[in-house]
Short mmCIF file of N, CA and C in Angstrom, two decimals:
data_model
loop_
_atom_site.label_atom_id
_atom_site.label_comp_id
_atom_site.label_asym_id
_atom_site.label_seq_id
_atom_site.Cartn_x
_atom_site.Cartn_y
_atom_site.Cartn_z
N MET A 1 4.86 17.21 -4.89
CA MET A 1 4.83 15.95 -4.16
C MET A 1 4.32 16.24 -2.75
N LYS A 2 3.50 15.30 -2.27
CA LYS A 2 2.94 15.47 -0.93
C LYS A 2 2.91 14.11 -0.24
N VAL A 3 3.31 14.07 1.02
CA VAL A 3 3.22 12.86 1.83
C VAL A 3 2.14 13.09 2.88
N VAL A 4 1.21 12.15 2.97
CA VAL A 4 0.12 12.24 3.93
C VAL A 4 0.22 11.05 4.89
N PHE A 5 0.37 11.33 6.16
CA PHE A 5 0.43 10.28 7.17
C PHE A 5 -1.00 9.91 7.55
N LEU A 6 -1.38 8.67 7.25
CA LEU A 6 -2.74 8.21 7.50
C LEU A 6 -2.85 7.48 8.83
N GLY A 7 -1.74 6.94 9.29
CA GLY A 7 -1.69 6.25 10.57
C GLY A 7 -0.26 6.17 11.04
N THR A 8 -0.02 6.55 12.28
CA THR A 8 1.35 6.57 12.79
C THR A 8 1.51 5.79 14.09
N SER A 9 0.49 5.09 14.50
CA SER A 9 0.59 4.29 15.72
C SER A 9 1.23 2.95 15.37
N GLY A 10 1.76 2.29 16.35
CA GLY A 10 2.34 0.97 16.13
C GLY A 10 1.60 -0.06 16.96
N ALA A 11 1.17 -1.13 16.34
CA ALA A 11 0.53 -2.28 16.97
C ALA A 11 -0.85 -1.98 17.56
N ILE A 12 -0.98 -0.92 18.32
CA ILE A 12 -2.26 -0.62 18.98
C ILE A 12 -2.72 0.77 18.57
N PRO A 13 -3.90 0.87 17.94
CA PRO A 13 -4.40 2.20 17.59
C PRO A 13 -4.85 2.95 18.84
N THR A 14 -4.85 4.26 18.75
CA THR A 14 -5.36 5.09 19.85
C THR A 14 -6.51 5.92 19.29
N LEU A 15 -7.10 6.73 20.12
CA LEU A 15 -8.18 7.59 19.64
C LEU A 15 -7.68 8.63 18.64
N TYR A 16 -6.39 8.92 18.68
CA TYR A 16 -5.84 9.97 17.84
C TYR A 16 -4.85 9.48 16.78
N ARG A 17 -4.45 8.22 16.88
CA ARG A 17 -3.48 7.69 15.92
C ARG A 17 -3.90 6.30 15.47
N ASN A 18 -4.01 6.14 14.16
CA ASN A 18 -4.39 4.85 13.59
C ASN A 18 -3.15 4.03 13.26
N LEU A 19 -3.39 2.80 12.83
CA LEU A 19 -2.29 1.90 12.50
C LEU A 19 -1.53 2.38 11.27
N PRO A 20 -0.29 1.89 11.08
CA PRO A 20 0.61 2.45 10.08
C PRO A 20 0.09 2.47 8.64
N SER A 21 0.21 3.64 8.05
CA SER A 21 -0.07 3.83 6.63
C SER A 21 0.29 5.25 6.26
N SER A 22 0.84 5.42 5.08
CA SER A 22 1.10 6.76 4.56
C SER A 22 0.92 6.73 3.06
N ALA A 23 0.62 7.90 2.51
CA ALA A 23 0.39 8.03 1.07
C ALA A 23 1.33 9.07 0.50
N LEU A 24 1.89 8.75 -0.65
CA LEU A 24 2.71 9.70 -1.38
C LEU A 24 1.93 10.06 -2.64
N VAL A 25 1.63 11.34 -2.79
CA VAL A 25 0.88 11.82 -3.94
C VAL A 25 1.82 12.65 -4.79
N ASN A 26 1.92 12.29 -6.08
CA ASN A 26 2.80 13.01 -6.98
C ASN A 26 2.24 12.92 -8.39
N GLU A 27 2.05 14.06 -9.00
CA GLU A 27 1.57 14.16 -10.38
C GLU A 27 0.34 13.30 -10.62
N GLY A 28 -0.59 13.35 -9.70
CA GLY A 28 -1.86 12.67 -9.88
C GLY A 28 -1.92 11.23 -9.46
N SER A 29 -0.77 10.61 -9.21
CA SER A 29 -0.81 9.21 -8.77
C SER A 29 -0.59 9.15 -7.26
N LEU A 30 -1.01 8.05 -6.69
CA LEU A 30 -0.92 7.87 -5.25
C LEU A 30 -0.28 6.51 -4.97
N ILE A 31 0.73 6.51 -4.15
CA ILE A 31 1.38 5.27 -3.71
C ILE A 31 1.12 5.15 -2.22
N LEU A 32 0.60 4.01 -1.83
CA LEU A 32 0.29 3.77 -0.42
C LEU A 32 1.39 2.90 0.18
N PHE A 33 1.93 3.33 1.31
CA PHE A 33 2.94 2.57 2.03
C PHE A 33 2.29 1.99 3.28
N ASP A 34 2.18 0.68 3.34
CA ASP A 34 1.49 -0.07 4.39
C ASP A 34 0.00 0.26 4.39
N CYS A 35 -0.76 -0.61 5.05
CA CYS A 35 -2.21 -0.44 5.01
C CYS A 35 -2.81 -1.00 6.29
N GLY A 36 -2.56 -0.29 7.38
CA GLY A 36 -3.12 -0.69 8.66
C GLY A 36 -4.63 -0.50 8.69
N GLU A 37 -5.24 -1.11 9.68
CA GLU A 37 -6.68 -0.99 9.87
C GLU A 37 -7.09 0.48 9.88
N TYR A 38 -8.21 0.79 9.25
CA TYR A 38 -8.80 2.12 9.21
C TYR A 38 -8.20 3.01 8.12
N THR A 39 -7.27 2.47 7.33
CA THR A 39 -6.65 3.25 6.26
C THR A 39 -7.67 3.81 5.29
N GLN A 40 -8.66 2.99 4.92
CA GLN A 40 -9.64 3.46 3.93
C GLN A 40 -10.39 4.70 4.43
N VAL A 41 -10.72 4.74 5.71
CA VAL A 41 -11.42 5.91 6.26
C VAL A 41 -10.49 7.12 6.28
N GLN A 42 -9.23 6.90 6.63
CA GLN A 42 -8.27 8.00 6.66
C GLN A 42 -8.03 8.58 5.27
N ILE A 43 -8.05 7.73 4.24
CA ILE A 43 -7.91 8.21 2.87
C ILE A 43 -9.06 9.15 2.53
N ILE A 44 -10.26 8.76 2.92
CA ILE A 44 -11.44 9.60 2.67
C ILE A 44 -11.34 10.90 3.47
N LYS A 45 -10.97 10.83 4.75
CA LYS A 45 -10.83 12.03 5.59
C LYS A 45 -9.79 12.99 5.03
N ALA A 46 -8.73 12.44 4.42
CA ALA A 46 -7.66 13.28 3.87
C ALA A 46 -8.00 13.82 2.49
N SER A 47 -9.20 13.52 2.01
CA SER A 47 -9.67 13.95 0.68
C SER A 47 -8.75 13.48 -0.45
N LEU A 48 -8.16 12.31 -0.26
CA LEU A 48 -7.36 11.72 -1.32
C LEU A 48 -8.29 10.97 -2.27
N LYS A 49 -7.95 10.95 -3.52
CA LYS A 49 -8.77 10.27 -4.51
C LYS A 49 -8.38 8.79 -4.54
N ILE A 50 -9.26 7.97 -4.03
CA ILE A 50 -8.96 6.54 -3.89
C ILE A 50 -8.68 5.88 -5.24
N GLY A 51 -9.30 6.37 -6.29
CA GLY A 51 -9.09 5.80 -7.62
C GLY A 51 -7.71 6.06 -8.17
N ARG A 52 -6.96 6.94 -7.54
CA ARG A 52 -5.60 7.25 -8.02
C ARG A 52 -4.53 6.35 -7.41
N ILE A 53 -4.93 5.43 -6.56
CA ILE A 53 -3.94 4.52 -5.99
C ILE A 53 -3.37 3.66 -7.11
N ASP A 54 -2.07 3.77 -7.35
CA ASP A 54 -1.39 2.99 -8.37
C ASP A 54 -0.71 1.77 -7.79
N LYS A 55 -0.10 1.97 -6.63
CA LYS A 55 0.68 0.91 -6.02
C LYS A 55 0.46 0.93 -4.51
N ILE A 56 0.52 -0.26 -3.92
CA ILE A 56 0.53 -0.39 -2.47
C ILE A 56 1.79 -1.17 -2.12
N LEU A 57 2.60 -0.61 -1.24
CA LEU A 57 3.85 -1.25 -0.82
C LEU A 57 3.73 -1.64 0.65
N ILE A 58 3.92 -2.89 0.92
CA ILE A 58 3.80 -3.41 2.28
C ILE A 58 5.20 -3.73 2.80
N SER A 59 5.53 -3.16 3.95
CA SER A 59 6.88 -3.34 4.50
C SER A 59 7.10 -4.72 5.10
N HIS A 60 6.10 -5.22 5.82
CA HIS A 60 6.22 -6.54 6.43
C HIS A 60 4.82 -7.04 6.80
N LEU A 61 4.76 -8.29 7.20
CA LEU A 61 3.46 -8.93 7.38
C LEU A 61 2.98 -8.98 8.83
N HIS A 62 3.39 -8.06 9.66
CA HIS A 62 2.75 -7.94 10.97
C HIS A 62 1.36 -7.35 10.75
N GLY A 63 0.41 -7.80 11.53
CA GLY A 63 -0.99 -7.43 11.33
C GLY A 63 -1.25 -5.94 11.28
N ASP A 64 -0.54 -5.17 12.09
CA ASP A 64 -0.82 -3.73 12.12
C ASP A 64 -0.44 -3.03 10.82
N HIS A 65 0.27 -3.70 9.92
CA HIS A 65 0.67 -3.10 8.65
C HIS A 65 -0.17 -3.59 7.47
N VAL A 66 -1.03 -4.61 7.71
CA VAL A 66 -1.80 -5.17 6.58
C VAL A 66 -3.29 -5.36 6.84
N THR A 67 -3.77 -5.16 8.06
CA THR A 67 -5.16 -5.48 8.36
C THR A 67 -6.16 -4.59 7.62
N GLY A 68 -5.73 -3.47 7.09
CA GLY A 68 -6.64 -2.61 6.33
C GLY A 68 -6.74 -2.98 4.87
N LEU A 69 -5.89 -3.88 4.42
CA LEU A 69 -5.84 -4.21 2.99
C LEU A 69 -7.14 -4.84 2.46
N PRO A 70 -7.72 -5.85 3.12
CA PRO A 70 -8.96 -6.42 2.57
C PRO A 70 -10.08 -5.38 2.42
N GLY A 71 -10.26 -4.54 3.41
CA GLY A 71 -11.30 -3.51 3.32
C GLY A 71 -11.02 -2.52 2.21
N LEU A 72 -9.77 -2.14 2.04
CA LEU A 72 -9.42 -1.20 0.98
C LEU A 72 -9.67 -1.81 -0.39
N LEU A 73 -9.33 -3.09 -0.55
CA LEU A 73 -9.57 -3.76 -1.83
C LEU A 73 -11.07 -3.81 -2.15
N MET A 74 -11.89 -4.04 -1.12
CA MET A 74 -13.35 -4.04 -1.32
C MET A 74 -13.85 -2.64 -1.66
N LEU A 75 -13.33 -1.64 -0.97
CA LEU A 75 -13.74 -0.25 -1.25
C LEU A 75 -13.40 0.14 -2.68
N LEU A 76 -12.22 -0.25 -3.16
CA LEU A 76 -11.84 0.06 -4.53
C LEU A 76 -12.82 -0.56 -5.52
N ASN A 77 -13.32 -1.75 -5.21
CA ASN A 77 -14.30 -2.38 -6.09
C ASN A 77 -15.62 -1.59 -6.08
N HIS A 78 -16.05 -1.17 -4.90
CA HIS A 78 -17.29 -0.38 -4.79
C HIS A 78 -17.14 0.97 -5.47
N ALA A 79 -15.90 1.44 -5.61
CA ALA A 79 -15.64 2.71 -6.29
C ALA A 79 -15.50 2.49 -7.80
N SER A 80 -15.86 1.29 -8.26
CA SER A 80 -15.87 0.94 -9.69
C SER A 80 -14.49 0.99 -10.33
N ARG A 81 -13.47 0.63 -9.58
CA ARG A 81 -12.13 0.59 -10.14
C ARG A 81 -12.09 -0.41 -11.28
N GLU A 82 -11.39 -0.03 -12.34
CA GLU A 82 -11.22 -0.93 -13.47
C GLU A 82 -9.75 -1.23 -13.76
N LYS A 83 -8.87 -0.24 -13.51
CA LYS A 83 -7.46 -0.46 -13.84
C LYS A 83 -6.82 -1.40 -12.82
N PRO A 84 -5.81 -2.16 -13.26
CA PRO A 84 -5.13 -3.09 -12.35
C PRO A 84 -4.48 -2.37 -11.18
N LEU A 85 -4.36 -3.08 -10.07
CA LEU A 85 -3.71 -2.56 -8.87
C LEU A 85 -2.46 -3.39 -8.62
N GLU A 86 -1.35 -2.72 -8.38
CA GLU A 86 -0.09 -3.39 -8.07
C GLU A 86 0.17 -3.33 -6.58
N ILE A 87 0.45 -4.48 -6.00
CA ILE A 87 0.79 -4.57 -4.58
C ILE A 87 2.14 -5.27 -4.48
N PHE A 88 3.06 -4.67 -3.71
CA PHE A 88 4.41 -5.21 -3.55
C PHE A 88 4.69 -5.43 -2.07
N GLY A 89 5.43 -6.47 -1.76
CA GLY A 89 5.81 -6.71 -0.38
C GLY A 89 6.56 -8.02 -0.25
N PRO A 90 6.84 -8.43 0.99
CA PRO A 90 7.66 -9.62 1.23
C PRO A 90 6.92 -10.92 0.93
N ALA A 91 7.68 -12.00 0.93
CA ALA A 91 7.12 -13.34 0.74
C ALA A 91 5.98 -13.57 1.72
N GLY A 92 4.91 -14.17 1.21
CA GLY A 92 3.73 -14.43 2.03
C GLY A 92 2.60 -13.46 1.74
N LEU A 93 2.92 -12.32 1.11
CA LEU A 93 1.90 -11.30 0.84
C LEU A 93 0.84 -11.81 -0.14
N LYS A 94 1.26 -12.51 -1.16
CA LYS A 94 0.30 -13.02 -2.16
C LYS A 94 -0.70 -13.96 -1.48
N ASN A 95 -0.20 -14.85 -0.63
CA ASN A 95 -1.08 -15.76 0.09
C ASN A 95 -2.04 -14.98 0.99
N TYR A 96 -1.54 -13.96 1.68
CA TYR A 96 -2.38 -13.15 2.56
C TYR A 96 -3.52 -12.49 1.78
N VAL A 97 -3.19 -11.84 0.67
CA VAL A 97 -4.19 -11.12 -0.13
C VAL A 97 -5.24 -12.07 -0.67
N PHE A 98 -4.81 -13.15 -1.31
CA PHE A 98 -5.78 -14.02 -1.99
C PHE A 98 -6.50 -14.96 -1.02
N SER A 99 -5.89 -15.27 0.12
CA SER A 99 -6.61 -16.04 1.15
C SER A 99 -7.73 -15.19 1.74
N ASN A 100 -7.44 -13.92 2.02
CA ASN A 100 -8.49 -13.02 2.54
C ASN A 100 -9.62 -12.87 1.53
N LYS A 101 -9.25 -12.73 0.27
CA LYS A 101 -10.26 -12.58 -0.79
C LYS A 101 -11.16 -13.81 -0.82
N ARG A 102 -10.55 -14.99 -0.71
CA ARG A 102 -11.33 -16.23 -0.75
C ARG A 102 -12.16 -16.40 0.53
N ILE A 103 -11.55 -16.23 1.68
CA ILE A 103 -12.24 -16.45 2.96
C ILE A 103 -13.37 -15.44 3.16
N LEU A 104 -13.12 -14.19 2.82
CA LEU A 104 -14.15 -13.15 2.99
C LEU A 104 -15.13 -13.14 1.82
N ASN A 105 -14.85 -13.95 0.81
CA ASN A 105 -15.74 -14.12 -0.33
C ASN A 105 -16.13 -12.79 -0.97
N PHE A 106 -15.11 -11.99 -1.28
CA PHE A 106 -15.43 -10.73 -1.96
C PHE A 106 -14.93 -10.74 -3.39
N TYR A 107 -15.68 -10.05 -4.21
CA TYR A 107 -15.41 -9.96 -5.64
C TYR A 107 -14.74 -8.64 -5.94
N VAL A 108 -13.79 -8.65 -6.84
CA VAL A 108 -13.22 -7.40 -7.35
C VAL A 108 -13.31 -7.43 -8.86
N GLY A 109 -13.70 -6.31 -9.44
CA GLY A 109 -13.83 -6.21 -10.89
C GLY A 109 -12.59 -5.65 -11.56
N TYR A 110 -11.49 -5.69 -10.88
CA TYR A 110 -10.22 -5.21 -11.41
C TYR A 110 -9.16 -6.25 -11.10
N GLN A 111 -8.06 -6.18 -11.79
CA GLN A 111 -6.98 -7.14 -11.60
C GLN A 111 -6.10 -6.72 -10.43
N ILE A 112 -5.79 -7.67 -9.56
CA ILE A 112 -4.86 -7.44 -8.45
C ILE A 112 -3.57 -8.19 -8.78
N ASN A 113 -2.48 -7.45 -8.91
CA ASN A 113 -1.17 -8.03 -9.19
C ASN A 113 -0.31 -7.92 -7.94
N VAL A 114 -0.04 -9.03 -7.30
CA VAL A 114 0.79 -9.04 -6.10
C VAL A 114 2.17 -9.56 -6.48
N THR A 115 3.19 -8.78 -6.17
CA THR A 115 4.57 -9.16 -6.45
C THR A 115 5.33 -9.24 -5.13
N GLU A 116 5.83 -10.42 -4.83
CA GLU A 116 6.64 -10.60 -3.63
C GLU A 116 8.08 -10.26 -3.98
N ILE A 117 8.68 -9.39 -3.17
CA ILE A 117 10.02 -8.89 -3.48
C ILE A 117 10.98 -9.10 -2.33
N GLU A 118 12.24 -9.08 -2.67
CA GLU A 118 13.34 -9.14 -1.70
C GLU A 118 13.99 -7.76 -1.61
N ALA A 119 14.72 -7.54 -0.55
CA ALA A 119 15.49 -6.30 -0.43
C ALA A 119 16.47 -6.20 -1.58
N GLY A 120 16.64 -5.01 -2.09
CA GLY A 120 17.54 -4.78 -3.21
C GLY A 120 16.84 -4.68 -4.55
N GLU A 121 15.59 -5.10 -4.60
CA GLU A 121 14.83 -4.99 -5.85
C GLU A 121 14.35 -3.55 -6.03
N VAL A 122 14.14 -3.16 -7.27
CA VAL A 122 13.70 -1.81 -7.60
C VAL A 122 12.30 -1.90 -8.20
N ILE A 123 11.42 -1.05 -7.73
CA ILE A 123 10.06 -0.96 -8.25
C ILE A 123 10.01 0.25 -9.17
N GLU A 124 9.68 0.01 -10.41
CA GLU A 124 9.67 1.08 -11.41
C GLU A 124 8.29 1.70 -11.51
N GLY A 125 8.26 3.01 -11.73
CA GLY A 125 7.02 3.73 -11.98
C GLY A 125 7.24 4.76 -13.06
N ARG A 126 6.19 5.45 -13.43
CA ARG A 126 6.28 6.47 -14.47
C ARG A 126 6.94 7.72 -13.89
N GLY A 127 8.22 7.93 -14.22
CA GLY A 127 8.94 9.11 -13.75
C GLY A 127 9.61 8.94 -12.40
N TYR A 128 9.63 7.72 -11.87
CA TYR A 128 10.25 7.49 -10.57
C TYR A 128 10.64 6.02 -10.43
N HIS A 129 11.39 5.73 -9.40
CA HIS A 129 11.64 4.35 -9.01
C HIS A 129 11.73 4.30 -7.49
N ILE A 130 11.50 3.11 -6.96
CA ILE A 130 11.54 2.91 -5.51
C ILE A 130 12.55 1.81 -5.22
N ASP A 131 13.59 2.18 -4.48
CA ASP A 131 14.59 1.21 -4.05
C ASP A 131 14.10 0.54 -2.78
N THR A 132 14.42 -0.75 -2.62
CA THR A 132 14.05 -1.47 -1.41
C THR A 132 15.31 -1.90 -0.67
N PHE A 133 15.22 -1.92 0.64
CA PHE A 133 16.36 -2.31 1.46
C PHE A 133 15.85 -2.95 2.74
N PRO A 134 16.66 -3.79 3.39
CA PRO A 134 16.20 -4.47 4.60
C PRO A 134 16.24 -3.53 5.81
N LEU A 135 15.28 -3.71 6.69
CA LEU A 135 15.25 -2.99 7.96
C LEU A 135 15.44 -3.99 9.09
N ASN A 136 15.91 -3.53 10.22
CA ASN A 136 16.12 -4.38 11.38
C ASN A 136 14.82 -4.43 12.19
N HIS A 137 14.16 -5.58 12.19
CA HIS A 137 12.90 -5.75 12.89
C HIS A 137 12.79 -7.22 13.30
N THR A 138 11.73 -7.59 13.97
CA THR A 138 11.58 -8.96 14.45
C THR A 138 11.21 -9.94 13.34
N THR A 139 10.85 -9.44 12.17
CA THR A 139 10.56 -10.26 10.99
C THR A 139 11.15 -9.56 9.78
N PHE A 140 11.24 -10.25 8.66
CA PHE A 140 11.79 -9.63 7.46
C PHE A 140 10.95 -8.39 7.12
N THR A 141 11.62 -7.25 7.01
CA THR A 141 10.95 -5.98 6.78
C THR A 141 11.69 -5.19 5.73
N LEU A 142 10.91 -4.63 4.81
CA LEU A 142 11.46 -3.81 3.74
C LEU A 142 11.34 -2.33 4.05
N GLY A 143 12.38 -1.60 3.72
CA GLY A 143 12.32 -0.14 3.71
C GLY A 143 12.19 0.29 2.25
N PHE A 144 11.64 1.47 2.04
CA PHE A 144 11.42 1.96 0.68
C PHE A 144 11.99 3.36 0.54
N ARG A 145 12.65 3.61 -0.59
CA ARG A 145 13.15 4.96 -0.90
C ARG A 145 12.63 5.36 -2.27
N TYR A 146 11.81 6.39 -2.29
CA TYR A 146 11.21 6.90 -3.52
C TYR A 146 12.16 7.92 -4.12
N GLN A 147 12.44 7.78 -5.42
CA GLN A 147 13.32 8.73 -6.08
C GLN A 147 12.77 9.05 -7.46
N GLU A 148 12.62 10.34 -7.73
CA GLU A 148 12.18 10.75 -9.06
C GLU A 148 13.31 10.56 -10.05
N ASP A 149 12.96 10.22 -11.27
CA ASP A 149 13.96 10.10 -12.32
C ASP A 149 14.49 11.50 -12.66
N SER A 150 15.71 11.55 -13.17
CA SER A 150 16.31 12.84 -13.57
C SER A 150 15.47 13.47 -14.65
N LYS A 151 15.37 14.79 -14.55
CA LYS A 151 14.62 15.57 -15.54
C LYS A 151 15.54 16.60 -16.15
N PRO A 152 15.31 16.97 -17.40
CA PRO A 152 16.15 18.00 -18.01
C PRO A 152 16.01 19.33 -17.26
N GLY A 153 17.11 20.08 -17.18
CA GLY A 153 17.08 21.41 -16.56
C GLY A 153 17.34 21.34 -15.11
#
């Protein structure tokens, strides 16, 4: 398992720190946590395989955590993605994703599944699950805890 910090700045990017985003890579799959502006370039710089993104989890809908999402969705299409993409986050995320898609008039050749979740819901994956919990912030914000399923031995 490897965690790659793609952006650690808050609200305002600097020359050395981009807006919030991190990637968890485990057994060939990649889970992206938040998607601040410039995330797609950071993924390329980190030599992560963009086609391995299985899930994107958005903590909250402040701009610095989601402004990279439209560009990333377009990049995935240019990379000939075919498998569905799962995106999870708070209420309003579905409207954000599909309004941007409509307003920016971009096509994707893969299915985008956006699931709006509340704190306490569990996101299931192959060999792991992600617990969600509320964080104290100026807007509804989700925290995420990744846990591998028990293995024999």
